Every structure is written in structure tokens, then in C-alpha cells.
């Protein structure tokens, strides 16, 4: 089948390689003059790593990234541990793969290019109207491609093709990527976070190396209300560094190489899920189908799983493979979207009640078996079957 993929991000590149391997003829369209990643660090959970292995990019990703065995967070008021998720308490076989988005993009792009796939750059797709039994691909500058029997929308939360109306969240974060400082007392095998209630959060995530670079790096982030982004940028950068250092002294060495506001990137988050991530001859994957805050660390994994589900559905002999794709992902997506919606205000909000409940009720309960094992599966991405009714991976 001739398939057009809109967007050369994580989901789009993964889908392109998987669809090519299944025998489809793939055309990729991307809005940038040269495909490039956006963002900072992220965590590929075990389910996402399985998809990377299926593509043949898993080993390269693990070579660049950093293995994360634990997610740990402390309340700075009293030093109380309020987040503690261990990936594998037995033999360490399961871990999160913390990686810079540029490194993940590099391994997926390399895998796509090794298959001889090509990307048409500078194509800002604005619509994909039906024509016959397929769809056209129309661009902002008036170009027309197709028709294609199937168009895959992998162009993100701001896609012009998706009917998704996501709800913006009041809190976002500023992110930066810096070298891991020598002598830091923070463990190199975990996500470390510090909180004050839910209104202030700082985090350190080791992300391994960038392509062609031997320097070990880390992603750092600082939570703040979206309404405060402009005030932060207008204030002296040194003032923010002083505030962050006073809040968490161990954070200070990670700030040494930062000089200006432009060394950080402001990220805004939203929650939303399409009831049906498909239409005739059109499938939405990744953030074009569902988006959430990064609190559970599932965004990139969801895009990878969507790509695998779509390819799996197209391989089945069925009257409506896109309906099957939607069914495969429905409960996994809904469950994780619901949990993200529930957990996020406990860590990013103005509430005083929710962080108290987090500290004094939810955290103690999380230590009682079998809750630790459930949390491990939750973060790992396989608390529910990633592809309903299908073996995984």
C-alpha cells in the first residue's frame, strides 16, 4: 500500500520503518527544511525499547542513552521521600532509557535512511481531503501530493489534520541540557526530583551522550506556571539561578554552564485524547491522537506503540484495519491518559491539599505490597497490555 506519513518525529520515523518492513511504500513529509528534533530529555520505557528493538534501533539508542533504574523525589521542606519507583528489584533487566530527544531522533532517522526512505522537507501540510478511496496531501504553499490509500498523521499536538482539542495545563517547565558535573553527589542511575508542595519542582535526568559527542549530559528542568514564563524571561537570569540554588543546593553545579535564558527551553503541556484516532484512510498517532504532561514519562512510548499497533492492524485480514488499530490502543491510552490527569496536579499545581495527600497518604500506601510492583509496571508502560488482544512485543 502507498502510505503518506506527515511528520518526521519519533512516531513518524518509527512508523515509516515499520511500515516499510511490512512491505508498504512509504512517503514522508515534514514541515522543516531539514528534519530535526524538538525538546530535551525523555525516558523510553521498556515497552518503547521493545519497539526500538523491532526497528533495529534499540542497541544504538541504549549506547547513547543512560539506564535509569529508579525515579526518586523528595520534599524539600522536610526531606521526606514522596516518589520512589524502582524499575526492577530482582536482576535489573528492566530499566528506563533516559535519552536526549536529538539522540533518539538520530537513531530513528538513521534506521529510516538505512532502509532507503526519503523525506520531502519544507512541506507544511494543512489538510488531507478525501479523494476516491484515499486522501490527498495539501500543503500551505499550494502543493498537492497523492492521493494515497492511507495518510498517517504524526505531526504532533499542533497538527492541522487532527480534530483533537487538548486542554492546556496551567503549569509547564523550563528545560536545559548540560554536561554532568564532576563531583555531583546525585546518583547517575536515576531521575532525581525535589518539590515544595506542588508549586515548585526541580529535576535532574541523566541522558547519556549526544550523537558524535563523548560528553555525558543531563537534562534539567524547573517547573513553573505558564503564566510566569514571561516574568521569568524578563527577570535577570542570575536571579533564577540563585533561587534554584537556594531551593536545592545540589542543583547548583548543573547550572554553572548556563549563561542566558536562551540556554533553557520553555515547555507547555496539555491533556487531550481523540475518542477515535482514525477516519477513512486517515490514522492519527502520537501527540496528534493523545497528549499529556510528562509526569508519567510515557509520551514517546505512546507514539512508538501507536506506530507498532498501526502496522500490526494493517497486517491483519479485516474489513476495517484502522478500527482495529484504534481498538488495540484504546484502553492502554485511556488508562495512561487518565492516570496522567490524576497524578499531574499532585506535582504541578497550586493545590496545598493534593501534595499533602501525596506525602502523607499515597506515599506510605505505595510501600505496601503489591503496590510497589504495580507502580513499577505502571511506569514501565505495561500495567495494561500495550496492544489489546495482541502479543507484545
CSV table of C-alpha atoms in Angstrom, one decimal:
chain,number,residue,atom,x,y,z
A,1,UNK,CA,0.0,0.0,0.0
A,2,UNK,CA,1.2,3.6,-0.7
A,3,UNK,CA,1.2,5.4,2.6
A,4,UNK,CA,1.9,9.1,3.3
A,5,UNK,CA,3.4,9.9,6.8
A,6,UNK,CA,3.0,13.5,7.9
A,7,UNK,CA,5.8,14.4,10.3
A,8,UNK,CA,9.3,13.1,10.7
A,9,UNK,CA,9.4,13.0,14.5
A,10,UNK,CA,9.6,10.0,16.8
A,11,UNK,CA,6.2,8.5,15.8
A,12,UNK,CA,6.5,9.3,12.1
A,13,UNK,CA,10.0,7.8,11.7
A,14,UNK,CA,9.2,4.7,13.7
A,15,UNK,CA,6.0,4.2,11.7
A,16,UNK,CA,7.9,4.7,8.4
A,17,UNK,CA,10.5,2.0,9.2
A,18,UNK,CA,7.9,-0.5,10.5
A,19,UNK,CA,5.6,0.1,7.5
A,20,UNK,CA,8.5,-0.3,5.1
A,21,UNK,CA,9.5,-3.6,6.7
A,22,UNK,CA,5.9,-4.8,6.3
A,23,UNK,CA,6.1,-4.2,2.5
A,24,UNK,CA,4.4,-0.8,2.2
A,25,UNK,CA,5.6,2.1,0.0
A,26,UNK,CA,6.2,5.0,2.3
A,27,UNK,CA,6.4,8.7,1.6
A,28,UNK,CA,7.4,11.1,4.5
A,29,UNK,CA,6.5,14.8,4.5
A,30,UNK,CA,8.0,17.1,7.1
A,31,UNK,CA,7.4,20.9,7.7
A,32,UNK,CA,11.1,21.7,8.4
A,33,UNK,CA,13.6,22.4,5.7
A,34,UNK,CA,15.7,19.6,7.3
A,35,UNK,CA,14.2,17.2,9.8
A,36,UNK,CA,15.2,18.0,13.3
A,37,UNK,CA,14.2,17.0,16.9
A,38,UNK,CA,12.4,19.4,19.3
A,39,UNK,CA,12.8,19.2,23.1
A,40,UNK,CA,15.2,18.0,25.7
A,41,UNK,CA,15.4,14.7,27.6
A,42,UNK,CA,12.9,11.9,27.9
A,43,UNK,CA,12.6,8.4,29.1
A,44,UNK,CA,12.0,5.4,26.8
A,45,UNK,CA,10.3,2.8,29.0
A,46,UNK,CA,10.7,-0.9,28.5
A,47,UNK,CA,7.7,-1.1,26.1
A,48,UNK,CA,9.1,1.7,24.0
A,49,UNK,CA,12.5,0.0,23.9
A,50,UNK,CA,10.8,-3.2,22.6
A,51,UNK,CA,9.6,-1.2,19.6
A,52,UNK,CA,13.0,0.3,19.0
A,53,UNK,CA,14.4,-3.2,19.0
A,54,UNK,CA,11.8,-4.2,16.5
A,55,UNK,CA,13.0,-1.4,14.2
A,56,UNK,CA,16.7,-2.3,14.8
A,57,UNK,CA,17.4,0.9,16.6
A,58,UNK,CA,17.4,-0.3,20.2
A,59,UNK,CA,21.1,-1.1,20.6
A,60,UNK,CA,22.1,2.3,19.2
A,61,UNK,CA,19.7,4.1,21.5
A,62,UNK,CA,21.0,2.2,24.5
A,63,UNK,CA,24.6,3.1,23.5
A,64,UNK,CA,23.8,6.8,23.5
A,65,UNK,CA,21.3,6.9,26.4
A,66,UNK,CA,21.6,6.3,30.2
A,67,UNK,CA,20.0,3.4,32.0
A,68,UNK,CA,17.6,4.7,34.7
A,69,UNK,CA,16.9,2.2,37.5
A,70,UNK,CA,14.9,4.4,39.8
A,71,UNK,CA,12.7,7.5,39.9
A,72,UNK,CA,13.1,9.4,43.2
A,73,UNK,CA,11.7,12.6,44.6
A,74,UNK,CA,12.0,14.3,47.9
A,75,UNK,CA,10.0,17.1,49.5
A,76,UNK,CA,12.5,19.9,50.3
A,77,UNK,CA,10.5,21.1,53.4
A,78,UNK,CA,11.3,18.0,55.5
A,79,UNK,CA,13.4,15.7,53.3
A,80,UNK,CA,10.5,13.2,53.1
A,81,UNK,CA,10.7,10.8,50.2
A,82,UNK,CA,7.5,11.2,48.2
A,83,UNK,CA,8.3,9.5,45.0
A,84,UNK,CA,10.2,6.2,44.7
A,85,UNK,CA,9.7,3.8,41.8
A,86,UNK,CA,12.2,1.1,41.2
A,87,UNK,CA,12.2,-0.5,37.7
A,88,UNK,CA,13.4,-4.0,38.6
A,89,UNK,CA,14.0,-5.1,42.2
A,90,UNK,CA,15.4,-8.5,41.1
A,91,UNK,CA,18.0,-8.5,38.4
A,92,UNK,CA,17.9,-5.1,36.9
A,93,UNK,CA,16.8,-6.4,33.5
A,94,UNK,CA,14.1,-3.7,33.2
A,95,UNK,CA,15.1,-0.1,33.2
A,96,UNK,CA,14.1,3.2,31.7
A,97,UNK,CA,16.3,4.5,28.9
A,98,UNK,CA,16.9,8.2,29.5
A,99,UNK,CA,18.0,9.9,26.3
A,100,UNK,CA,18.1,13.3,24.7
A,101,UNK,CA,15.5,13.8,22.0
A,102,UNK,CA,18.2,14.5,19.5
A,103,UNK,CA,19.8,11.2,20.2
A,104,UNK,CA,16.5,9.3,19.8
A,105,UNK,CA,15.8,11.2,16.6
A,106,UNK,CA,19.3,10.3,15.3
A,107,UNK,CA,18.8,6.5,15.8
A,108,UNK,CA,15.3,6.5,14.2
A,109,UNK,CA,16.4,8.8,11.4
A,110,UNK,CA,19.4,6.6,10.7
A,111,UNK,CA,17.2,3.5,10.7
A,112,UNK,CA,14.8,5.1,8.2
A,113,UNK,CA,17.6,6.2,5.9
A,114,UNK,CA,19.2,2.8,6.0
A,115,UNK,CA,16.0,1.5,4.5
A,116,UNK,CA,16.3,3.9,1.6
A,117,UNK,CA,13.3,6.0,2.8
A,118,UNK,CA,13.2,9.7,1.7
A,119,UNK,CA,11.7,12.7,3.4
A,120,UNK,CA,10.2,15.6,1.5
A,121,UNK,CA,11.2,18.7,3.6
A,122,UNK,CA,9.5,22.1,3.8
A,123,UNK,CA,6.0,20.7,3.4
A,124,UNK,CA,3.6,22.3,5.9
A,125,UNK,CA,0.6,20.1,5.4
A,126,UNK,CA,-2.7,21.9,6.1
A,127,UNK,CA,-5.3,19.3,5.0
A,128,UNK,CA,-5.8,15.8,3.7
A,129,UNK,CA,-9.2,15.7,2.0
A,130,UNK,CA,-10.7,12.5,0.7
A,131,UNK,CA,-10.5,11.7,-2.9
A,132,UNK,CA,-11.9,8.5,-4.2
A,133,UNK,CA,-11.0,5.8,-1.6
A,134,UNK,CA,-7.9,7.7,-0.4
A,135,UNK,CA,-6.7,11.1,0.6
A,136,UNK,CA,-4.7,13.9,-0.9
A,137,UNK,CA,-1.9,15.7,1.0
A,138,UNK,CA,-2.2,19.5,0.5
A,139,UNK,CA,0.4,22.0,1.7
A,140,UNK,CA,0.3,25.6,2.8
A,141,UNK,CA,2.1,26.8,-0.3
A,142,UNK,CA,-0.4,25.1,-2.6
A,143,UNK,CA,1.3,21.9,-3.5
A,144,UNK,CA,-0.7,18.7,-3.9
A,145,UNK,CA,0.5,15.1,-3.3
A,146,UNK,CA,-1.3,11.8,-3.7
A,147,UNK,CA,-3.9,10.6,-3.5
A,148,UNK,CA,-2.8,7.9,-1.0
A,149,UNK,CA,-4.8,4.9,0.2
A,150,UNK,CA,-3.7,5.9,3.7
A,151,UNK,CA,-2.4,9.0,5.4
A,152,UNK,CA,-0.7,8.8,8.8
A,153,UNK,CA,-0.8,12.0,10.8
A,154,UNK,CA,2.3,12.0,13.0
A,155,UNK,CA,2.7,15.8,13.1
A,156,UNK,CA,2.2,16.3,16.8
A,157,UNK,CA,-0.2,18.2,19.1
A,158,UNK,CA,-0.4,21.1,16.7
A,159,UNK,CA,-1.3,19.0,13.7
A,160,UNK,CA,-3.6,20.7,11.2
A,161,UNK,CA,-5.2,17.3,10.4
A,162,UNK,CA,-6.3,16.3,13.9
A,163,UNK,CA,-9.7,17.2,15.5
A,164,UNK,CA,-8.0,16.9,18.9
A,165,UNK,CA,-8.9,19.8,21.2
A,166,UNK,CA,-6.4,19.5,24.0
A,167,UNK,CA,-6.8,21.4,27.3
A,168,UNK,CA,-3.7,23.5,28.1
A,169,UNK,CA,-2.3,22.9,31.6
A,170,UNK,CA,-1.6,25.8,33.9
A,171,UNK,CA,1.9,24.5,34.7
A,172,UNK,CA,4.8,23.9,32.4
A,173,UNK,CA,8.6,23.8,32.8
A,174,UNK,CA,11.8,25.2,31.5
A,175,UNK,CA,14.4,22.6,30.3
A,176,UNK,CA,18.1,22.7,29.6
A,177,UNK,CA,20.8,20.2,28.6
A,178,UNK,CA,24.1,20.5,30.4
A,179,UNK,CA,27.2,18.4,31.0
A,180,UNK,CA,27.0,16.1,34.0
A,181,UNK,CA,29.2,18.0,36.6
A,182,UNK,CA,32.1,16.1,38.1
A,183,UNK,CA,31.7,15.6,41.8
A,184,UNK,CA,27.9,15.8,41.9
A,185,UNK,CA,26.5,13.7,44.8
A,186,UNK,CA,23.4,12.8,42.8
A,187,UNK,CA,23.2,9.2,41.6
A,188,UNK,CA,23.8,8.8,37.9
A,189,UNK,CA,21.3,5.9,37.5
A,190,UNK,CA,18.1,7.7,38.4
A,191,UNK,CA,15.7,10.6,37.8
A,192,UNK,CA,16.1,12.9,40.9
A,193,UNK,CA,13.5,15.5,41.7
A,194,UNK,CA,12.8,17.9,44.6
A,195,UNK,CA,9.5,19.5,45.4
A,196,UNK,CA,8.0,22.3,47.5
A,197,UNK,CA,4.3,21.3,47.7
A,198,UNK,CA,3.3,21.1,44.1
A,199,UNK,CA,4.1,24.6,43.1
A,200,UNK,CA,7.8,24.2,42.8
A,201,UNK,CA,9.8,21.3,41.3
A,202,UNK,CA,13.3,20.8,40.1
A,203,UNK,CA,14.7,17.7,38.3
A,204,UNK,CA,17.9,16.1,37.1
A,205,UNK,CA,17.7,13.4,34.4
A,206,UNK,CA,21.0,11.8,33.1
A,207,UNK,CA,20.5,11.5,29.3
A,208,UNK,CA,23.8,9.9,28.2
A,209,UNK,CA,25.7,11.2,25.1
A,210,UNK,CA,24.7,13.2,22.1
A,211,UNK,CA,25.5,11.8,18.6
A,212,UNK,CA,29.1,12.3,17.8
A,213,UNK,CA,29.9,13.6,21.3
A,214,UNK,CA,31.5,11.8,24.2
A,215,UNK,CA,30.3,14.2,26.9
A,216,UNK,CA,27.9,12.7,29.4
A,217,UNK,CA,24.9,15.1,29.6
A,218,UNK,CA,21.9,15.6,31.8
A,219,UNK,CA,18.5,17.2,31.2
A,220,UNK,CA,17.5,19.6,34.0
A,221,UNK,CA,14.0,21.1,34.4
A,222,UNK,CA,12.3,23.6,36.6
A,223,UNK,CA,8.5,23.6,37.0
A,224,UNK,CA,6.6,26.9,36.9
A,225,UNK,CA,3.2,28.3,35.9
A,226,UNK,CA,2.8,29.0,32.2
A,227,UNK,CA,1.7,32.5,33.2
A,228,UNK,CA,5.1,33.0,34.8
A,229,UNK,CA,7.2,32.3,31.6
A,230,UNK,CA,7.3,36.0,30.6
A,231,UNK,CA,8.2,37.2,34.1
A,232,UNK,CA,11.0,34.6,34.3
A,233,UNK,CA,12.4,35.8,30.9
A,234,UNK,CA,12.2,39.5,31.9
A,235,UNK,CA,13.9,39.0,35.2
A,236,UNK,CA,17.8,38.6,35.5
A,237,UNK,CA,18.8,35.1,34.7
A,238,UNK,CA,21.2,35.2,37.6
A,239,UNK,CA,18.2,35.7,39.9
A,240,UNK,CA,16.6,32.5,38.8
A,241,UNK,CA,19.9,30.6,39.2
A,242,UNK,CA,20.1,31.9,42.8
A,243,UNK,CA,16.5,30.9,43.5
A,244,UNK,CA,17.1,27.4,42.1
A,245,UNK,CA,20.4,27.0,44.1
A,246,UNK,CA,18.7,28.1,47.3
A,247,UNK,CA,15.9,25.7,46.7
A,248,UNK,CA,18.2,22.7,46.0
A,249,UNK,CA,21.9,23.3,46.6
A,250,UNK,CA,22.8,20.0,44.8
A,251,UNK,CA,21.2,21.6,41.7
A,252,UNK,CA,23.8,24.4,41.6
A,253,UNK,CA,26.6,22.5,39.7
A,254,UNK,CA,24.2,21.7,36.9
A,255,UNK,CA,23.6,25.5,36.4
A,256,UNK,CA,27.2,26.5,36.0
A,257,UNK,CA,27.3,26.3,32.2
A,258,UNK,CA,24.1,28.2,31.7
A,259,UNK,CA,24.5,31.9,30.8
A,260,UNK,CA,21.2,33.2,29.5
A,261,UNK,CA,17.5,32.5,29.3
A,262,UNK,CA,18.1,31.2,25.8
A,263,UNK,CA,20.0,28.2,27.3
A,264,UNK,CA,16.7,27.0,28.5
A,265,UNK,CA,13.6,26.0,26.6
A,266,UNK,CA,10.0,26.7,27.9
A,267,UNK,CA,7.7,23.7,27.5
A,268,UNK,CA,3.9,24.0,27.7
A,269,UNK,CA,1.8,20.9,28.3
A,270,UNK,CA,-1.8,19.9,27.5
A,271,UNK,CA,-4.1,17.0,28.1
A,272,UNK,CA,-6.4,15.5,25.4
A,273,UNK,CA,-7.4,12.3,23.7
A,274,UNK,CA,-9.2,11.6,20.5
A,275,UNK,CA,-12.2,9.3,21.0
A,276,UNK,CA,-11.4,7.7,17.7
A,277,UNK,CA,-7.8,8.2,16.3
A,278,UNK,CA,-8.8,7.5,12.8
A,279,UNK,CA,-11.1,8.3,9.9
A,280,UNK,CA,-11.5,6.8,6.4
A,281,UNK,CA,-7.9,6.5,5.0
A,282,UNK,CA,-6.5,8.6,7.9
A,283,UNK,CA,-4.8,7.5,11.1
A,284,UNK,CA,-3.5,9.8,13.9
A,285,UNK,CA,-0.6,8.6,16.0
A,286,UNK,CA,1.4,10.1,18.9
A,287,UNK,CA,0.5,13.6,20.1
A,288,UNK,CA,-1.8,14.1,17.2
A,289,UNK,CA,-4.0,11.4,18.8
A,290,UNK,CA,-3.4,12.0,22.5
A,291,UNK,CA,-1.2,14.3,24.6
A,292,UNK,CA,-0.4,14.7,28.3
A,293,UNK,CA,2.0,16.1,30.7
A,294,UNK,CA,5.3,14.2,31.0
A,295,UNK,CA,4.7,13.2,34.6
A,296,UNK,CA,4.5,9.5,33.9
A,297,UNK,CA,7.2,9.6,31.2
A,298,UNK,CA,5.1,8.0,28.6
A,299,UNK,CA,4.8,10.4,25.6
A,300,UNK,CA,7.5,9.0,23.3
A,301,UNK,CA,6.5,5.4,24.3
A,302,UNK,CA,2.9,6.1,23.3
A,303,UNK,CA,4.0,7.3,19.8
A,304,UNK,CA,6.2,4.2,19.4
A,305,UNK,CA,3.3,1.9,20.5
A,306,UNK,CA,0.9,3.6,18.2
A,307,UNK,CA,3.2,3.0,15.2
A,308,UNK,CA,3.5,-0.7,16.1
A,309,UNK,CA,-0.2,-1.0,16.6
A,310,UNK,CA,-1.0,0.6,13.2
A,311,UNK,CA,1.4,-1.8,11.4
A,312,UNK,CA,0.0,-4.8,13.2
A,313,UNK,CA,-3.6,-3.8,12.3
A,314,UNK,CA,-2.7,-3.3,8.6
A,315,UNK,CA,-1.2,-6.8,8.5
A,316,UNK,CA,-4.5,-8.4,9.6
A,317,UNK,CA,-7.1,-9.7,7.2
A,318,UNK,CA,-10.0,-7.5,8.3
A,319,UNK,CA,-12.7,-5.2,6.9
A,320,UNK,CA,-11.5,-2.2,8.8
A,321,UNK,CA,-7.8,-2.2,9.9
A,322,UNK,CA,-8.0,1.4,11.2
A,323,UNK,CA,-10.8,0.4,13.5
A,324,UNK,CA,-8.6,-2.4,14.7
A,325,UNK,CA,-5.7,0.0,15.3
A,326,UNK,CA,-8.0,2.2,17.4
A,327,UNK,CA,-9.2,-0.8,19.4
A,328,UNK,CA,-5.7,-2.2,20.0
A,329,UNK,CA,-4.6,1.1,21.7
A,330,UNK,CA,-7.9,2.3,23.2
A,331,UNK,CA,-7.7,1.0,26.8
A,332,UNK,CA,-3.9,1.4,27.2
A,333,UNK,CA,-4.1,5.0,26.0
A,334,UNK,CA,-7.2,5.9,28.1
A,335,UNK,CA,-5.7,4.3,31.2
A,336,UNK,CA,-2.4,6.2,31.0
A,337,UNK,CA,-4.1,9.4,30.0
A,338,UNK,CA,-6.4,9.1,33.0
A,339,UNK,CA,-3.6,8.4,35.4
A,340,UNK,CA,-1.5,11.3,34.0
A,341,UNK,CA,-4.5,13.6,34.5
A,342,UNK,CA,-4.8,12.3,38.1
A,343,UNK,CA,-1.1,12.4,39.0
A,344,UNK,CA,0.0,15.7,37.4
A,345,UNK,CA,-1.8,18.1,39.9
A,346,UNK,CA,0.0,16.3,42.8
A,347,UNK,CA,3.3,17.5,41.4
A,348,UNK,CA,2.4,20.6,39.3
A,349,UNK,CA,-0.4,22.8,40.7
A,350,UNK,CA,-1.2,25.5,43.2
A,351,UNK,CA,-3.0,23.0,45.4
A,352,UNK,CA,-1.9,22.5,49.0
A,353,UNK,CA,-4.3,19.6,49.7
A,354,UNK,CA,-3.0,17.3,46.9
A,355,UNK,CA,0.7,17.4,47.8
A,356,UNK,CA,-0.3,16.8,51.4
A,357,UNK,CA,-2.3,13.7,50.3
A,358,UNK,CA,0.7,12.7,48.2
A,359,UNK,CA,3.1,12.9,51.1
A,360,UNK,CA,1.1,11.5,53.9
A,361,UNK,CA,-1.3,9.0,52.3
A,362,UNK,CA,-0.3,8.0,48.8
A,363,UNK,CA,3.5,7.6,49.5
A,364,UNK,CA,3.0,5.4,52.6
A,365,UNK,CA,0.5,3.3,50.7
A,366,UNK,CA,2.9,2.9,47.8
A,367,UNK,CA,5.3,1.0,50.1
A,368,UNK,CA,2.8,-1.7,50.9
A,369,UNK,CA,2.9,-4.8,48.6
A,370,UNK,CA,1.7,-5.3,45.9
A,371,UNK,CA,1.7,-1.5,45.3
A,372,UNK,CA,5.4,-1.2,44.5
A,373,UNK,CA,5.2,-3.9,41.8
A,374,UNK,CA,2.1,-2.1,40.4
A,375,UNK,CA,3.9,1.2,40.2
A,376,UNK,CA,6.9,-0.5,38.5
A,377,UNK,CA,4.6,-1.9,35.8
A,378,UNK,CA,2.8,1.5,35.6
A,379,UNK,CA,5.9,3.4,34.9
A,380,UNK,CA,7.3,0.7,32.7
A,381,UNK,CA,4.3,1.1,30.4
A,382,UNK,CA,2.8,-2.4,30.6
A,383,UNK,CA,0.4,-2.2,33.5
A,384,UNK,CA,-2.2,-3.0,30.8
A,385,UNK,CA,-1.4,-4.8,27.5
A,386,UNK,CA,0.1,-2.1,25.2
A,387,UNK,CA,-1.7,-3.7,22.2
A,388,UNK,CA,-5.0,-5.1,23.3
A,389,UNK,CA,-5.6,-8.7,22.1
A,390,UNK,CA,-2.1,-8.9,20.6
A,391,UNK,CA,1.1,-10.5,21.9
A,392,UNK,CA,3.8,-8.0,22.9
A,393,UNK,CA,6.4,-7.4,21.8
